[in-house]
Coordinates of C-alpha atoms (C1' of nucleotides) in Angstrom, one line a residue:
Chain A
M42 CA -85.7 34.9 85.4
N43 CA -83.2 34.5 88.0
F44 CA -83.1 30.6 89.2
Y45 CA -81.7 29.0 91.7
I46 CA -82.3 25.8 92.5
T47 CA -81.1 23.3 95.6
T48 CA -80.9 20.2 96.8
P49 CA -80.7 19.7 100.4
I50 CA -77.2 18.7 101.7
F51 CA -76.9 15.3 102.9
Y52 CA -76.5 14.3 106.2
V53 CA -73.0 12.2 106.1
N54 CA -74.3 9.7 108.2
A55 CA -74.3 7.4 105.2
Q56 CA -73.5 6.8 101.8
P57 CA -75.0 8.7 98.5
H58 CA -77.8 6.3 97.4
L59 CA -80.5 6.4 94.8
G60 CA -82.7 8.8 96.9
H61 CA -79.7 10.9 97.1
A62 CA -79.3 10.9 92.9
Y63 CA -82.7 11.3 92.5
S64 CA -83.1 14.3 94.4
T65 CA -80.0 15.4 92.6
I66 CA -80.3 14.7 89.5
I67 CA -83.5 16.4 89.1
A68 CA -81.9 19.9 90.5
D69 CA -79.4 19.1 87.7
T70 CA -81.9 18.4 85.0
V71 CA -84.1 21.8 86.3
S72 CA -80.6 23.6 85.9
R73 CA -79.7 22.4 83.0
F74 CA -83.8 23.2 81.3
Q75 CA -83.7 26.8 82.6
K76 CA -80.4 27.7 81.5
I77 CA -81.8 26.5 78.0
A78 CA -84.8 28.4 78.8
G79 CA -82.4 31.6 78.7
N80 CA -82.6 32.0 82.7
D81 CA -80.0 33.1 85.0
V82 CA -79.2 29.2 86.8
R83 CA -77.6 28.2 90.4
F84 CA -77.3 24.8 91.5
Q85 CA -76.4 24.2 94.9
T86 CA -75.8 20.9 96.7
G87 CA -73.4 19.8 99.4
T88 CA -73.5 18.0 102.6
D89 CA -74.7 18.5 106.3
E90 CA -71.7 17.9 108.4
H91 CA -72.6 18.9 112.3
G92 CA -74.2 17.0 115.0
D93 CA -74.4 13.6 117.2
K94 CA -75.1 11.2 115.0
I95 CA -72.5 12.7 112.9
A96 CA -69.7 12.4 116.7
E97 CA -70.9 9.5 116.7
A98 CA -70.3 7.7 113.4
A99 CA -66.9 9.0 113.5
A100 CA -66.3 7.7 116.5
R101 CA -67.1 4.0 115.6
S102 CA -64.9 3.8 112.5
N103 CA -61.9 5.6 115.2
E104 CA -61.8 8.5 113.2
T105 CA -61.9 12.4 114.0
P106 CA -65.4 14.3 112.8
R107 CA -63.4 16.5 110.8
E108 CA -61.2 12.8 109.0
Y109 CA -65.0 11.4 108.8
V110 CA -66.9 14.3 106.9
D111 CA -63.9 14.8 104.8
R112 CA -64.5 10.9 103.6
I113 CA -68.0 11.1 103.5
S114 CA -68.4 14.9 102.1
R115 CA -66.2 13.2 99.3
M116 CA -68.0 10.3 98.2
F117 CA -71.1 12.8 97.5
R118 CA -69.0 15.3 96.0
E119 CA -67.4 12.3 93.4
T120 CA -70.6 10.5 92.6
W121 CA -72.2 13.5 91.1
P122 CA -70.0 14.0 87.9
P123 CA -70.3 10.3 86.3
L124 CA -73.8 10.7 86.6
H125 CA -73.5 14.6 84.4
I126 CA -74.5 16.4 87.0
E127 CA -72.6 20.2 87.5
P128 CA -73.8 21.8 90.7
D129 CA -72.1 25.2 90.6
N130 CA -71.8 25.2 94.2
F131 CA -70.7 22.6 96.8
I132 CA -71.1 23.1 100.2
R133 CA -70.3 21.8 103.6
T134 CA -71.8 23.3 106.6
T135 CA -67.7 22.8 108.0
D136 CA -67.0 25.5 105.3
A137 CA -65.3 28.3 107.3
N138 CA -67.7 30.9 105.6
H139 CA -70.8 29.1 106.7
I140 CA -69.7 28.8 110.2
N141 CA -68.9 32.9 110.1
T142 CA -72.3 33.2 108.6
V143 CA -74.6 30.8 111.0
R144 CA -73.1 32.5 114.3
S145 CA -73.6 35.8 112.1
I146 CA -77.3 35.4 112.2
L147 CA -78.0 33.6 115.2
Q148 CA -76.3 37.4 116.4
K149 CA -78.9 39.1 114.5
V150 CA -81.2 36.8 115.8
H151 CA -80.9 36.6 119.2
D152 CA -80.4 41.0 119.2
R153 CA -84.3 40.9 117.6
G154 CA -84.5 38.9 120.8
D155 CA -86.0 36.5 118.7
I156 CA -83.7 33.4 121.2
Y157 CA -84.2 33.2 124.6
F158 CA -82.7 31.1 127.7
S159 CA -84.6 28.6 128.9
E160 CA -84.6 25.2 131.0
Y161 CA -86.3 22.5 128.9
S162 CA -86.7 19.0 130.5
G163 CA -87.8 15.7 128.7
L164 CA -87.0 12.3 127.0
Y165 CA -84.3 12.8 124.7
C166 CA -83.0 10.7 121.5
K167 CA -80.2 10.0 119.9
G168 CA -81.0 9.2 117.4
C169 CA -83.5 11.5 116.1
E170 CA -81.4 14.3 118.2
R171 CA -84.9 15.9 120.0
F172 CA -86.7 15.3 122.4
L173 CA -89.9 12.8 122.2
T174 CA -93.1 13.1 123.7
E175 CA -94.4 10.5 125.8
K176 CA -97.0 9.4 123.5
E177 CA -94.4 8.5 120.7
L178 CA -93.1 6.3 122.9
I179 CA -93.7 2.2 121.7
N180 CA -93.1 0.6 124.7
G181 CA -90.4 3.2 126.0
N182 CA -88.7 2.9 122.6
C183 CA -87.9 5.7 120.2
P184 CA -90.3 4.3 117.4
D185 CA -87.8 5.0 114.9
H186 CA -84.7 3.6 116.8
L187 CA -86.2 0.8 119.4
T188 CA -83.4 2.1 121.8
P189 CA -85.6 3.8 125.2
P190 CA -84.6 7.7 125.2
E191 CA -82.7 9.4 128.2
P192 CA -84.7 11.4 130.9
I193 CA -82.6 15.1 130.4
T194 CA -82.9 18.2 132.1
E195 CA -81.0 20.4 130.3
Q196 CA -81.1 24.6 129.8
N197 CA -81.3 26.0 126.0
Y198 CA -81.4 28.5 124.0
F199 CA -85.0 28.9 121.7
F200 CA -86.2 30.1 118.8
R201 CA -89.5 32.4 118.7
M202 CA -91.3 30.3 116.1
S203 CA -94.5 30.4 117.4
K204 CA -94.0 35.0 116.9
Y205 CA -94.4 34.0 113.2
Q206 CA -96.8 31.2 113.5
E207 CA -99.7 33.5 112.0
W208 CA -97.8 35.1 109.1
L209 CA -97.0 31.9 108.0
I210 CA -100.5 30.5 107.8
G211 CA -101.4 33.8 105.5
H212 CA -97.9 33.7 104.0
I213 CA -99.2 29.7 102.8
E214 CA -102.8 30.3 102.0
Q215 CA -101.9 33.6 99.8
N216 CA -99.2 31.8 97.8
P217 CA -100.9 28.5 96.3
E218 CA -97.8 27.4 95.1
F219 CA -95.4 27.9 97.6
I220 CA -95.6 24.4 98.4
Q221 CA -96.0 22.0 95.8
P222 CA -97.3 19.6 95.0
E223 CA -100.6 20.4 97.1
R224 CA -101.3 17.9 99.2
Y225 CA -97.6 18.8 100.8
R226 CA -99.2 22.0 101.1
N227 CA -101.9 20.5 103.1
E228 CA -100.1 18.7 105.0
V229 CA -97.9 22.3 106.3
L230 CA -101.3 23.6 106.7
S231 CA -102.9 21.5 108.9
F232 CA -100.0 20.9 110.8
L233 CA -100.0 24.4 111.5
K234 CA -104.0 24.4 113.1
E235 CA -102.3 23.5 116.1
P236 CA -100.5 25.8 118.1
L237 CA -96.5 26.2 117.2
E238 CA -93.9 25.4 119.5
D239 CA -90.3 27.4 119.7
L240 CA -87.4 25.7 118.5
C241 CA -84.4 24.6 120.6
I242 CA -81.1 25.6 118.8
S243 CA -78.5 25.1 121.0
R244 CA -76.9 22.2 122.5
P245 CA -74.7 22.1 125.5
T246 CA -70.9 21.4 124.8
S247 CA -70.6 19.0 128.2
R248 CA -73.0 16.8 125.5
L249 CA -71.9 17.6 122.3
T250 CA -68.5 19.6 120.5
W251 CA -69.3 18.5 116.9
G252 CA -71.3 21.5 115.8
I253 CA -71.2 25.5 115.2
P254 CA -70.5 27.2 118.9
L255 CA -73.0 29.5 119.5
P256 CA -71.5 33.5 119.4
F257 CA -73.3 34.3 122.7
D258 CA -72.7 31.3 124.8
D259 CA -69.6 29.3 124.2
K260 CA -70.9 26.5 126.7
F261 CA -73.7 25.5 123.2
V262 CA -73.5 24.6 120.2
T263 CA -75.8 25.2 117.2
Y264 CA -78.6 22.7 117.0
V265 CA -77.8 21.3 113.1
W266 CA -81.1 21.9 111.6
F267 CA -80.7 25.7 112.2
D268 CA -77.3 25.5 111.2
A269 CA -77.8 23.3 108.0
L270 CA -80.6 25.3 106.6
I271 CA -78.5 28.3 106.8
N272 CA -76.6 26.8 103.7
Y273 CA -79.3 27.9 101.6
L274 CA -78.0 31.2 102.4
T275 CA -73.9 30.5 102.8
G276 CA -74.1 29.2 99.1
I277 CA -74.8 32.7 97.4
G278 CA -72.8 34.8 99.8
Y279 CA -75.5 36.2 102.6
P280 CA -75.4 39.0 103.2
D281 CA -73.9 41.4 101.0
G282 CA -72.7 39.4 98.2
P283 CA -73.2 40.4 94.9
D284 CA -74.8 37.0 93.8
F285 CA -77.5 36.8 97.2
A286 CA -79.2 39.6 95.9
R287 CA -78.7 38.1 91.9
Y288 CA -80.5 34.8 92.9
W289 CA -82.2 34.6 96.4
Q290 CA -85.7 35.8 94.8
G291 CA -85.3 33.2 92.7
A292 CA -84.8 30.3 95.7
E293 CA -86.8 27.3 95.0
H294 CA -85.7 24.4 97.4
L295 CA -86.1 20.6 96.1
I296 CA -86.8 18.2 98.8
A297 CA -88.0 15.0 99.8
K298 CA -91.2 14.2 101.8
D299 CA -88.8 13.3 105.2
I300 CA -87.5 16.7 105.6
L301 CA -90.9 19.1 104.9
K302 CA -91.0 19.9 108.3
P303 CA -87.3 22.0 108.9
H304 CA -88.0 23.4 105.2
A305 CA -92.1 24.6 105.3
I306 CA -92.0 25.6 108.7
Y307 CA -88.6 26.3 110.5
W308 CA -87.1 27.9 107.6
P309 CA -89.8 29.9 106.5
T310 CA -89.4 31.9 109.7
M311 CA -85.9 31.8 110.7
L312 CA -86.1 34.0 107.0
K313 CA -88.8 36.1 109.0
S314 CA -86.8 36.5 111.6
L315 CA -84.3 37.6 109.7
G316 CA -85.8 40.4 107.7
L317 CA -85.4 38.5 104.5
E318 CA -88.5 37.3 102.0
P319 CA -89.4 33.2 102.0
Y320 CA -88.0 31.5 99.1
R321 CA -90.0 31.1 96.3
K322 CA -91.2 27.8 96.1
L323 CA -90.2 24.4 97.4
H324 CA -90.5 21.1 95.4
V325 CA -91.6 18.0 97.6
H326 CA -91.0 14.5 96.1
G327 CA -91.4 11.0 96.9
Y328 CA -89.5 7.7 97.7
W329 CA -88.0 5.5 95.9
N330 CA -88.8 1.9 96.8
V331 CA -86.7 -1.5 96.2
N332 CA -88.6 -4.4 94.9
D333 CA -91.8 -2.8 96.6
T334 CA -90.1 -2.8 100.1
K335 CA -88.6 0.6 101.6
M336 CA -84.7 0.6 101.0
S337 CA -83.0 0.7 104.2
K338 CA -79.3 -0.5 105.5
S339 CA -81.3 -2.9 107.8
I340 CA -82.7 -4.9 104.5
G341 CA -79.3 -4.4 103.0
N342 CA -81.8 -3.2 99.8
V343 CA -80.0 0.1 99.5
V344 CA -79.6 1.1 95.5
R345 CA -75.6 3.0 95.0
P346 CA -76.0 4.9 91.9
A347 CA -72.6 3.6 90.7
D348 CA -74.2 0.4 90.5
L349 CA -76.5 1.4 88.2
I350 CA -74.0 4.0 85.9
E351 CA -72.2 0.0 85.4
E352 CA -75.5 -1.8 84.2
C353 CA -77.0 0.7 81.8
G354 CA -75.4 4.3 81.9
A355 CA -75.5 8.0 83.8
D356 CA -78.1 9.2 80.7
S357 CA -80.5 6.0 81.0
V358 CA -80.1 5.8 84.5
R359 CA -81.6 9.8 84.3
Y360 CA -84.0 8.9 82.3
F361 CA -85.8 6.2 84.0
L362 CA -85.5 8.2 87.1
L363 CA -87.8 10.7 85.5
R364 CA -89.7 8.9 83.1
E365 CA -90.9 6.8 85.7
M366 CA -92.0 8.5 88.7
S367 CA -95.1 10.9 89.3
F368 CA -93.1 13.9 90.5
G369 CA -94.5 13.7 94.8
L370 CA -95.1 10.4 94.4
D371 CA -94.1 7.3 96.4
S372 CA -92.8 4.9 93.3
S373 CA -90.9 1.0 92.9
F374 CA -87.3 0.8 91.2
S375 CA -86.6 -2.4 90.4
D376 CA -83.6 -3.8 88.2
D377 CA -86.0 -5.2 86.0
A378 CA -87.9 -2.0 85.3
L379 CA -84.8 -0.2 84.7
I380 CA -83.6 -2.5 81.8
N381 CA -87.4 -2.4 80.1
R382 CA -87.5 1.6 80.4
H383 CA -83.6 1.1 78.9
N384 CA -84.5 -1.6 75.9
S385 CA -87.9 -0.6 75.1
D386 CA -87.8 3.3 75.4
L387 CA -84.2 4.2 74.9
A388 CA -82.6 1.6 72.4
N389 CA -85.6 0.8 70.7
D390 CA -87.5 3.8 70.3
L391 CA -84.9 6.5 70.2
G392 CA -81.8 4.9 69.8
N393 CA -82.9 2.8 66.7
L394 CA -84.7 6.1 65.2
V395 CA -81.9 7.9 65.5
S396 CA -79.9 4.5 63.9
R397 CA -82.3 3.8 61.2
S398 CA -82.5 7.6 60.3
L399 CA -79.0 8.5 59.7
T400 CA -78.2 5.7 58.2
M401 CA -80.3 6.4 55.5
V402 CA -79.1 9.9 55.5
K403 CA -75.9 8.4 55.2
N404 CA -77.0 5.5 52.2
F405 CA -79.5 8.0 50.0
C406 CA -78.1 11.4 50.6
D407 CA -73.8 11.1 51.3
C408 CA -74.4 11.7 54.5
K409 CA -75.2 15.6 53.9
V410 CA -79.0 17.3 55.3
P411 CA -80.7 16.7 52.1
P412 CA -83.0 19.7 50.6
A413 CA -86.5 20.4 51.3
G414 CA -89.6 19.7 48.7
A415 CA -93.3 20.8 48.9
M416 CA -94.0 19.0 51.9
R417 CA -97.2 17.0 52.1
D418 CA -99.6 16.1 55.1
S419 CA -98.0 13.6 56.7
D420 CA -95.0 15.9 56.6
R421 CA -96.8 18.4 58.0
E422 CA -98.4 16.4 60.8
L423 CA -94.6 15.3 61.9
A424 CA -93.5 18.7 61.8
A425 CA -96.5 20.0 63.8
A426 CA -96.3 17.2 66.2
A427 CA -92.3 18.1 67.0
T428 CA -93.0 21.7 67.6
G429 CA -96.2 21.5 69.4
M430 CA -93.8 18.7 71.6
V431 CA -91.4 21.0 72.8
A432 CA -94.1 23.7 73.8
E433 CA -95.3 20.9 76.1
Y434 CA -92.7 19.5 77.2
R435 CA -91.6 23.5 78.4
K436 CA -94.9 23.6 80.4
Q437 CA -94.6 20.5 81.7
M438 CA -90.9 20.8 82.7
E439 CA -91.4 24.1 84.1
V440 CA -93.9 22.5 87.1
F441 CA -92.0 19.5 88.1
A442 CA -93.8 17.4 85.5
F443 CA -90.9 15.3 84.1
H444 CA -92.9 12.5 83.5
R445 CA -95.6 14.0 81.6
A446 CA -92.6 15.8 79.4
L447 CA -91.3 13.0 78.4
R448 CA -94.1 11.6 77.7
E449 CA -94.9 14.4 75.1
V450 CA -91.4 13.8 73.6
W451 CA -91.8 9.9 73.1
K452 CA -95.1 10.5 71.8
V453 CA -92.7 11.9 68.8
I454 CA -90.4 9.4 68.5
A455 CA -93.5 7.3 68.4
M456 CA -94.7 9.1 65.4
A457 CA -91.5 9.6 63.5
N458 CA -91.1 5.4 63.5
R459 CA -94.4 5.6 61.9
Y460 CA -93.9 8.3 59.6
I461 CA -91.0 5.9 58.3
V462 CA -92.9 3.3 57.5
N463 CA -95.4 5.2 55.6
N464 CA -93.3 6.8 53.7
A465 CA -90.7 4.1 53.0
P466 CA -88.1 5.6 52.2
W467 CA -85.5 2.5 51.1
E468 CA -88.7 2.2 48.0
L469 CA -88.4 6.0 46.9
A470 CA -84.5 5.8 46.8
K471 CA -85.1 3.1 44.0
E472 CA -87.0 4.8 42.0
P473 CA -84.7 8.5 40.5
A474 CA -88.6 9.9 40.0
S475 CA -89.0 10.0 43.7
R476 CA -85.7 12.0 44.6
E477 CA -87.4 14.9 45.9
R478 CA -89.8 13.0 47.7
L479 CA -87.0 11.2 49.8
D480 CA -85.2 14.2 50.3
T481 CA -88.1 15.6 51.9
V482 CA -89.1 12.4 53.9
L483 CA -85.4 12.5 54.9
Y484 CA -85.0 15.9 55.8
T485 CA -88.7 16.3 58.1
L486 CA -87.0 13.5 59.8
L487 CA -84.2 14.7 60.7
E488 CA -86.0 17.9 61.3
T489 CA -87.6 16.0 63.9
L490 CA -84.9 14.5 65.4
R491 CA -83.0 17.5 65.9
L492 CA -86.4 19.3 67.9
I493 CA -86.2 16.3 69.8
T494 CA -82.6 16.5 70.8
L495 CA -83.5 20.1 71.7
T496 CA -85.7 18.7 74.5
L497 CA -83.4 15.9 75.6
H498 CA -80.4 18.2 76.3
P499 CA -81.7 18.6 80.5
V500 CA -82.5 14.9 80.7
M501 CA -80.1 13.0 79.2
P502 CA -76.5 15.6 78.3
A503 CA -74.3 13.0 76.8
T504 CA -76.7 11.7 74.8
A505 CA -78.6 14.7 73.6
T506 CA -75.0 16.3 72.9
K507 CA -74.1 13.0 70.3
M508 CA -77.5 13.9 68.3
K509 CA -76.8 17.4 68.1
D510 CA -72.8 16.7 66.9
A511 CA -74.0 13.7 64.8
L512 CA -76.9 15.9 63.0
G513 CA -73.9 18.8 62.4
V514 CA -75.9 21.3 65.0
E515 CA -73.2 23.5 65.8
S516 CA -74.7 26.6 68.4
P517 CA -76.0 25.0 72.0
P518 CA -78.5 24.2 73.1
D519 CA -81.1 27.1 73.2
F520 CA -85.3 27.0 72.7
D521 CA -86.0 30.9 71.7
S522 CA -83.7 30.3 69.0
Q523 CA -83.7 26.6 68.0
A524 CA -87.4 25.3 68.6
Q525 CA -88.6 26.6 64.9
W526 CA -89.2 24.1 62.2
G527 CA -86.6 24.3 59.4
R528 CA -83.4 25.3 61.4
L529 CA -81.1 22.0 59.2
V530 CA -79.4 23.8 56.3
P531 CA -79.3 21.6 52.9
A532 CA -75.9 19.9 52.6
A533 CA -74.5 20.4 55.8
A534 CA -73.0 17.4 57.3
V535 CA -74.3 14.7 59.1
T536 CA -72.4 11.6 61.1
P537 CA -73.8 8.8 61.7
G538 CA -72.4 7.2 65.2
A539 CA -72.3 3.8 67.3
P540 CA -75.5 2.9 68.6
L541 CA -76.9 5.3 71.5
F542 CA -78.2 2.6 73.8
P543 CA -76.9 -0.7 73.1
R544 CA -79.6 -3.4 74.3
L545 CA -79.7 -4.5 77.5
K546 CA -80.0 -8.5 78.5
K547 CA -82.1 -9.1 81.9
A548 CA -80.2 -10.2 84.6
T549 CA -81.8 -12.8 85.6
P550 CA -85.5 -14.2 84.2
A551 CA -87.9 -12.6 87.0
P552 CA -86.6 -13.7 90.2
A553 CA -88.7 -14.0 93.0
P554 CA -88.4 -11.8 95.6
A555 CA -86.8 -14.2 98.0
D556 CA -84.0 -14.3 95.6
N557 CA -83.0 -10.9 95.5
R558 CA -80.9 -11.0 98.3
A559 CA -78.5 -13.5 97.2
R560 CA -78.5 -12.4 93.6
Q561 CA -77.2 -9.0 94.8
S562 CA -74.6 -10.6 96.8
S563 CA -73.7 -12.9 94.1
Q564 CA -73.3 -9.4 92.0
K565 CA -71.1 -8.0 94.6
A566 CA -69.6 -10.8 94.8
A567 CA -69.2 -10.2 90.7
R568 CA -66.8 -7.1 90.8
P569 CA -64.0 -7.8 94.3
G570 CA -62.3 -5.0 95.6
R571 CA -64.6 -2.1 93.9
T572 CA -66.4 -1.1 97.4
E573 CA -62.2 -1.9 99.3
R574 CA -60.6 1.4 99.8
G575 CA -57.6 1.8 99.0
K576 CA -56.7 -1.8 97.2
P577 CA -55.9 -2.3 93.8
Chain B
rG203 C1' -108.1 8.6 118.0
rG204 C1' -107.5 13.1 114.1
rC205 C1' -106.7 14.6 109.1
rG206 C1' -105.6 13.9 104.7
rA207 C1' -104.3 11.0 99.9
rU208 C1' -105.2 7.0 97.0
rG209 C1' -107.7 2.2 95.0
rU210 C1' -109.1 1.7 86.3
rA211 C1' -107.0 -3.9 81.7
rG212 C1' -101.6 -9.1 83.6
rC213 C1' -97.8 -4.9 85.1
rU214 C1' -97.2 0.5 85.7
rC215 C1' -100.3 4.1 85.2
rA216 C1' -103.5 8.4 81.9
rG217 C1' -108.4 10.6 82.4
rC218 C1' -108.8 18.5 83.4
rU219 C1' -114.1 21.5 86.0
rG220 C1' -119.9 14.7 85.2
rG221 C1' -121.5 14.1 78.5
rU222 C1' -120.4 9.9 72.5
rU223 C1' -119.3 2.1 72.7
rA224 C1' -113.2 3.6 78.9
rG225 C1' -107.5 4.8 77.3
rA226 C1' -101.1 4.5 76.9
rG227 C1' -96.9 2.8 77.3
rC228 C1' -95.1 -2.8 78.9
rA229 C1' -95.9 -8.1 78.1
rU230 C1' -98.9 -11.6 74.8
rA231 C1' -100.5 -14.1 70.2
rC232 C1' -101.0 -13.4 65.1
rG233 C1' -99.7 -10.7 60.0
rG234 C1' -95.8 -7.2 57.5
rC235 C1' -91.8 -4.5 56.4
rU236 C1' -86.2 -4.9 55.5
rC237 C1' -83.2 1.6 56.1
rA238 C1' -82.6 0.2 61.6
rU239 C1' -79.5 -1.9 67.6
rA240 C1' -83.8 -9.5 66.4
rU241 C1' -85.3 -3.2 65.7
rC242 C1' -90.1 -0.7 63.1
rC243 C1' -95.3 -1.3 61.6
rG244 C1' -100.5 -2.9 62.4
rU245 C1' -104.2 -6.2 64.3
rA246 C1' -106.1 -8.7 68.0
rG247 C1' -108.3 -8.3 72.9
rU248 C1' -109.4 -9.3 77.8
rG249 C1' -111.5 -4.1 83.2
rU250 C1' -118.4 -5.8 87.9
rC251 C1' -113.2 1.5 87.0
rC252 C1' -112.4 -1.7 95.4
rG253 C1' -117.7 -2.8 97.6
rG254 C1' -122.5 -0.7 98.8
rG255 C1' -126.1 3.6 98.4
rG256 C1' -127.6 8.5 96.7
rU257 C1' -128.1 13.1 93.4
rU258 C1' -128.5 13.6 87.7
rC259 C1' -131.7 13.7 81.6
rA260 C1' -126.0 11.5 81.8
rA261 C1' -120.3 9.6 87.0
rG262 C1' -114.9 6.0 86.9
rU263 C1' -115.7 11.9 87.1
rC264 C1' -120.3 14.6 92.1
rC265 C1' -122.2 13.1 97.3
rC266 C1' -122.4 9.1 102.0
rU267 C1' -121.1 4.9 103.5
rG268 C1' -117.8 0.8 104.3
rC269 C1' -113.0 -1.7 103.3
rA270 C1' -108.1 -2.0 101.6
rU271 C1' -103.5 0.3 101.5
rC272 C1' -100.3 5.2 102.6
rG273 C1' -98.8 9.5 104.6
rC274 C1' -98.8 13.7 108.4
rC275 C1' -100.8 14.4 113.2
rA276 C1' -101.8 13.0 118.1

RNA sequence: GGCGAUGUAGCUCAGCUGGUUAGAGCAUACGGCUCAUAUCCGUAGUGUCCGGGGUUCAAGUCCCUGCAUCGCCA
C-alpha cells in the first residue's frame, strides 16, 4: 500500500514551538512505521508564506517579505533534523512550481464555472484575515485579536463551495474513517447541517500584494488558504508527475484541531471541483497546554523544541510526546512530566533492562549470543508476550493510537525485568551444571530485546539503532522478516555500550505555578547568546 | 442560545457491545536481590466510579435530570 503522510505547512508568522514539533514528530513516526511495514511512503512538511500577516510581520522587522519568509522558513527546516525528523520533501508556498500549480488550478476551477466575481461588504479583521459577522464581535472587537474590524466593501472572486455541500456530507457519511477521531467527524457533520457559504478566494492588490496573482485577473491575489492547501498536490508533482499518481491515492493529512474547517470542508470541495478524489484520511490531534495553561506568546510560556532536546535528548522528547498524549485529545506539558517519563520509562525500565542484559551477556557469555536450550514455561511466556506485542503494537500504530502502542511495549519491558529476577542468571552462572539454563535465559532475553528494538525504530530511531547495533542485528528494520521469534544467531557478537538514557535530576522541587516565569527566564539567562543571531 | 465531549485512587489515565471482591503507571511506606543507570523485584494500601432519579436478576458501563469543565456553531 502507498502512503502519503503530510503535516500542515506551518505559517511563518511565528517560530517553531512544541505544537509544530508534535505534528511533525507524529508524521515522521508514521512515515518510519509504514516504511518498516513494507509500504511505499512519502512524508511532506513545509511552510505557508503568503498573506496579510506575513506582510505585516516582515514590515515590523524591517525586512522585505521575501527576506522575512526565507529566514523563518529556514528556522522551521532547521528544527527538524535535530529531532531525527526526516521528511522526503519540504515545500514552501513561495516555490516557483507551487505558484504555477496554484495558478493553473485556479484557472481550471474558473473554467469549470466554479469561480465567480461578486461584491461583498462586511467587517474585516486583519489578524484573522477574514470577514467577521456582527454576532462574533465582543464589544465591537474581534474576539481573537481584541481589535475593532474595519468596514470594507470590495469586489472579490468566490469559489462555489456550496455547490459541493451535499456531496461532501454524503462522502463523510459513507466513509466513517475519512475524518478521525470521530469527535471531529461529528463536529464537521454538525457544521455542515447549516447551509455552506461560498468561499472568498481573492484579495485585491490594493490591499495586499504578498500573494499569488489570480491567472484571470491580475488585480487580485489568492486567498492564503486556497493557496496553502494546494501544497499537498504540488508536493507530489500534480498534475502529471509520476509521484502524483503514485501517492495521491494514499494521502493522509495530519493536522491540529484549529485548522479542521479548511481541511475538512474547503479542501475536499476544492478537490471535487478539480475532478480529483478526496484525500484518504484526515487525522486531527489536540493541543499541548503548558502547566495546564494555554501556550501563547503573550503569556510567555511557549516551549521551544531545541530547549527540550538540550534537556533530555531528541528520542526522549519524541517518546514523551507520543506516549503522554491520547491522540486527538488535549494534554498538558511540563518539565516535571518530561523528566518523570525520561527517568522512569526510559532510564529505569528500558535503559536499565538493556544495560543489565548486555552486561550479563558480556560477563557470562563472553559477548556472544548464547545458544538456546530447551525452553521452560517462563521462557515461552516471555516469548509469546514479545511476539504478541509486535502484533498489537502494529494494530495500534495503524490507527494512530501511539500511546496504546507504546504501552504494549512497556508491558513487555516490565515483564522482561521480572523474568530476570525470577530466573536470577547470576545464580545460574555460579553453577557449571546450569550452563544450558543460563544460555537459554539470556538468549530469551536478547530475543525479547530484539523485538522491543524493532518496535522502537519509528518512535526513537537513534536509540533503536544503538540497540540494534549492540545486539548485532545487521539488516535494516522490517516487520515481515523480523517479527518472528528466534532470529538471533548463536555466537554472533553482542556489544554493550554506554547507558542509553542517563538519569536526569529534576530542575527544581515542585515549583509553584507563580515561580514558573522566573524559573524559565533564569534558565534562559544561563545560556547567554543561544537565541541571538550572528553572535558567537 | 443550539449541538457535542468529558467528569473513575494524591497525580495522569485504562475500563470494548451492562455480569465475579473497580484496574495500570507515577508518587508514598515497608521488605528482598545484586546482573544493572541508587537501577530491578515483591508487599501494602486508600476510591460515595461528579450529584440525584430510573430501567434491569445485574450499571462505572444504558435512559432522564442537575452541576462542573471544555470544544464547535450561533
